[in-house]
């Protein structure tokens, strides 16, 4: 499959004029900022979910369970309520690890020529 087909498959508009590198960097910075905002929001939400569950907030509010509480208070299903807990626990577990480096696509990474030091030939004897 060619690049043109790949772009169309992923929703790229082939009639749109190409971006300048400066505009592409600007758009990328905007995406990065939005993703950072989401990460911060998810981190806050996860911490609050974990705290609320640990404190059993549903009991003094008269709900028989966590899922009942989440459905009544936030309109989310049992599965979504437990997914929130899973996210909270996963974030807590990964809090001690450093964030991953930004991923680069293989086609964006230029190929490097082999290092002259990596040859397998042995030095010749005198």
mmCIF file of C-alpha atoms in Angstrom:
data_model
loop_
_atom_site.group_PDB
_atom_site.id
_atom_site.type_symbol
_atom_site.label_atom_id
_atom_site.label_comp_id
_atom_site.label_asym_id
_atom_site.label_seq_id
_atom_site.Cartn_x
_atom_site.Cartn_y
_atom_site.Cartn_z
ATOM 1 C CA UNK A 1 0.000 0.000 0.000
ATOM 2 C CA UNK A 2 1.454 3.375 -1.001
ATOM 3 C CA UNK A 3 1.755 6.472 1.143
ATOM 4 C CA UNK A 4 -1.146 8.132 -0.683
ATOM 5 C CA UNK A 5 -3.432 5.189 0.109
ATOM 6 C CA UNK A 6 -2.245 5.131 3.733
ATOM 7 C CA UNK A 7 -3.016 8.842 4.215
ATOM 8 C CA UNK A 8 -6.509 8.454 2.729
ATOM 9 C CA UNK A 9 -7.166 5.431 4.912
ATOM 10 C CA UNK A 10 -6.394 7.469 8.025
ATOM 11 C CA UNK A 11 -8.578 10.411 7.060
ATOM 12 C CA UNK A 12 -5.962 12.757 5.571
ATOM 13 C CA UNK A 13 -7.400 15.139 3.002
ATOM 14 C CA UNK A 14 -5.342 14.759 -0.194
ATOM 15 C CA UNK A 15 -6.707 18.064 -1.539
ATOM 16 C CA UNK A 16 -5.457 20.052 1.443
ATOM 17 C CA UNK A 17 -2.296 22.041 0.695
ATOM 18 C CA UNK A 18 0.839 20.751 2.439
ATOM 19 C CA UNK A 19 1.819 22.278 5.755
ATOM 20 C CA UNK A 20 4.951 24.256 6.311
ATOM 21 C CA UNK A 21 7.374 22.839 8.860
ATOM 22 C CA UNK A 22 6.679 25.844 11.112
ATOM 23 C CA UNK A 23 2.893 25.254 11.030
ATOM 24 C CA UNK A 24 3.393 21.525 11.621
ATOM 25 C CA UNK A 25 5.557 22.305 14.690
ATOM 26 C CA UNK A 26 2.898 24.744 15.931
ATOM 27 C CA UNK A 27 0.156 22.136 15.537
ATOM 28 C CA UNK A 28 2.333 19.512 17.230
ATOM 29 C CA UNK A 29 2.958 21.850 20.159
ATOM 30 C CA UNK A 30 -0.808 22.379 20.483
ATOM 31 C CA UNK A 31 -1.414 18.622 20.462
ATOM 32 C CA UNK A 32 1.322 18.086 23.048
ATOM 33 C CA UNK A 33 -0.211 20.762 25.296
ATOM 34 C CA UNK A 34 -3.685 19.194 25.012
ATOM 35 C CA UNK A 35 -2.285 15.730 25.771
ATOM 36 C CA UNK A 36 -0.443 17.094 28.802
ATOM 37 C CA UNK A 37 -3.710 18.697 30.004
ATOM 38 C CA UNK A 38 -5.493 15.351 29.655
ATOM 39 C CA UNK A 39 -2.711 13.518 31.502
ATOM 40 C CA UNK A 40 -2.953 16.003 34.382
ATOM 41 C CA UNK A 41 -6.756 15.721 34.480
ATOM 42 C CA UNK A 42 -6.666 11.920 34.410
ATOM 43 C CA UNK A 43 -4.060 11.920 37.176
ATOM 44 C CA UNK A 44 -6.254 14.149 39.377
ATOM 45 C CA UNK A 45 -9.357 12.088 38.590
ATOM 46 C CA UNK A 46 -7.552 8.822 39.311
ATOM 47 C CA UNK A 47 -6.288 10.062 42.679
ATOM 48 C CA UNK A 48 -9.767 11.251 43.661
ATOM 49 C CA UNK A 49 -11.362 7.981 42.540
ATOM 50 C CA UNK A 50 -8.841 5.968 44.546
ATOM 51 C CA UNK A 51 -9.388 8.166 47.626
ATOM 52 C CA UNK A 52 -13.178 7.972 47.331
ATOM 53 C CA UNK A 53 -13.137 4.210 46.933
ATOM 54 C CA UNK A 54 -10.691 3.703 49.820
ATOM 55 C CA UNK A 55 -12.873 5.925 52.037
ATOM 56 C CA UNK A 56 -16.005 4.008 50.974
ATOM 57 C CA UNK A 57 -17.841 7.266 50.228
ATOM 58 C CA UNK A 58 -20.946 5.381 49.143
ATOM 59 C CA UNK A 59 -21.707 4.137 52.668
ATOM 60 C CA UNK A 60 -22.525 7.470 54.397
ATOM 61 C CA UNK A 61 -24.401 8.570 51.277
ATOM 62 C CA UNK A 62 -26.698 5.564 51.534
ATOM 63 C CA UNK A 63 -25.553 3.624 48.482
ATOM 64 C CA UNK A 64 -25.200 -0.149 48.861
ATOM 65 C CA UNK A 65 -22.048 -0.378 46.699
ATOM 66 C CA UNK A 66 -19.369 1.451 44.723
ATOM 67 C CA UNK A 67 -21.125 0.676 41.445
ATOM 68 C CA UNK A 68 -24.477 1.897 42.800
ATOM 69 C CA UNK A 69 -22.796 5.111 43.988
ATOM 70 C CA UNK A 70 -21.145 5.722 40.608
ATOM 71 C CA UNK A 71 -24.353 5.069 38.710
ATOM 72 C CA UNK A 72 -26.447 7.351 40.936
ATOM 73 C CA UNK A 73 -23.913 10.159 41.350
ATOM 74 C CA UNK A 74 -22.210 10.186 37.931
ATOM 75 C CA UNK A 75 -24.462 8.191 35.607
ATOM 76 C CA UNK A 76 -21.811 5.627 34.737
ATOM 77 C CA UNK A 77 -22.123 1.870 34.481
ATOM 78 C CA UNK A 78 -20.642 -0.740 36.796
ATOM 79 C CA UNK A 79 -17.973 -1.502 34.177
ATOM 80 C CA UNK A 80 -17.041 2.185 33.895
ATOM 81 C CA UNK A 81 -16.901 2.529 37.685
ATOM 82 C CA UNK A 82 -14.409 -0.317 37.935
ATOM 83 C CA UNK A 83 -12.466 0.940 34.916
ATOM 84 C CA UNK A 84 -11.938 4.190 36.816
ATOM 85 C CA UNK A 85 -10.474 2.182 39.682
ATOM 86 C CA UNK A 86 -8.262 0.238 37.272
ATOM 87 C CA UNK A 87 -6.939 3.493 35.795
ATOM 88 C CA UNK A 88 -6.331 4.907 39.276
ATOM 89 C CA UNK A 89 -4.419 1.807 40.346
ATOM 90 C CA UNK A 90 -2.395 1.668 37.127
ATOM 91 C CA UNK A 91 -1.394 5.311 37.488
ATOM 92 C CA UNK A 92 -0.473 4.814 41.128
ATOM 93 C CA UNK A 93 1.666 1.812 40.188
ATOM 94 C CA UNK A 94 3.460 3.723 37.442
ATOM 95 C CA UNK A 95 3.983 6.902 39.481
ATOM 96 C CA UNK A 96 7.486 5.842 40.437
ATOM 97 C CA UNK A 97 8.521 5.204 36.824
ATOM 98 C CA UNK A 98 9.672 8.013 34.570
ATOM 99 C CA UNK A 99 7.392 8.941 31.663
ATOM 100 C CA UNK A 100 8.153 7.228 28.359
ATOM 101 C CA UNK A 101 10.140 9.105 25.752
ATOM 102 C CA UNK A 102 8.086 10.367 22.803
ATOM 103 C CA UNK A 103 7.692 7.626 20.210
ATOM 104 C CA UNK A 104 8.992 8.165 16.724
ATOM 105 C CA UNK A 105 7.672 6.333 13.732
ATOM 106 C CA UNK A 106 10.196 4.242 11.843
ATOM 107 C CA UNK A 107 9.730 6.308 8.695
ATOM 108 C CA UNK A 108 10.612 9.478 10.657
ATOM 109 C CA UNK A 109 13.893 8.077 11.958
ATOM 110 C CA UNK A 110 16.689 8.420 9.426
ATOM 111 C CA UNK A 111 18.684 5.266 8.789
ATOM 112 C CA UNK A 112 22.190 5.402 10.215
ATOM 113 C CA UNK A 113 25.113 3.942 8.322
ATOM 114 C CA UNK A 114 26.945 1.128 10.116
ATOM 115 C CA UNK A 115 29.674 2.261 12.469
ATOM 116 C CA UNK A 116 33.227 1.543 11.280
ATOM 117 C CA UNK A 117 33.852 0.063 14.741
ATOM 118 C CA UNK A 118 31.158 -2.554 14.272
ATOM 119 C CA UNK A 119 32.931 -4.580 11.603
ATOM 120 C CA UNK A 120 33.512 -8.241 12.335
ATOM 121 C CA UNK A 121 36.891 -8.511 10.646
ATOM 122 C CA UNK A 122 39.703 -9.364 13.013
ATOM 123 C CA UNK A 123 42.883 -7.308 13.044
ATOM 124 C CA UNK A 124 45.602 -8.789 10.864
ATOM 125 C CA UNK A 125 48.699 -10.248 12.491
ATOM 126 C CA UNK A 126 52.085 -8.574 11.767
#
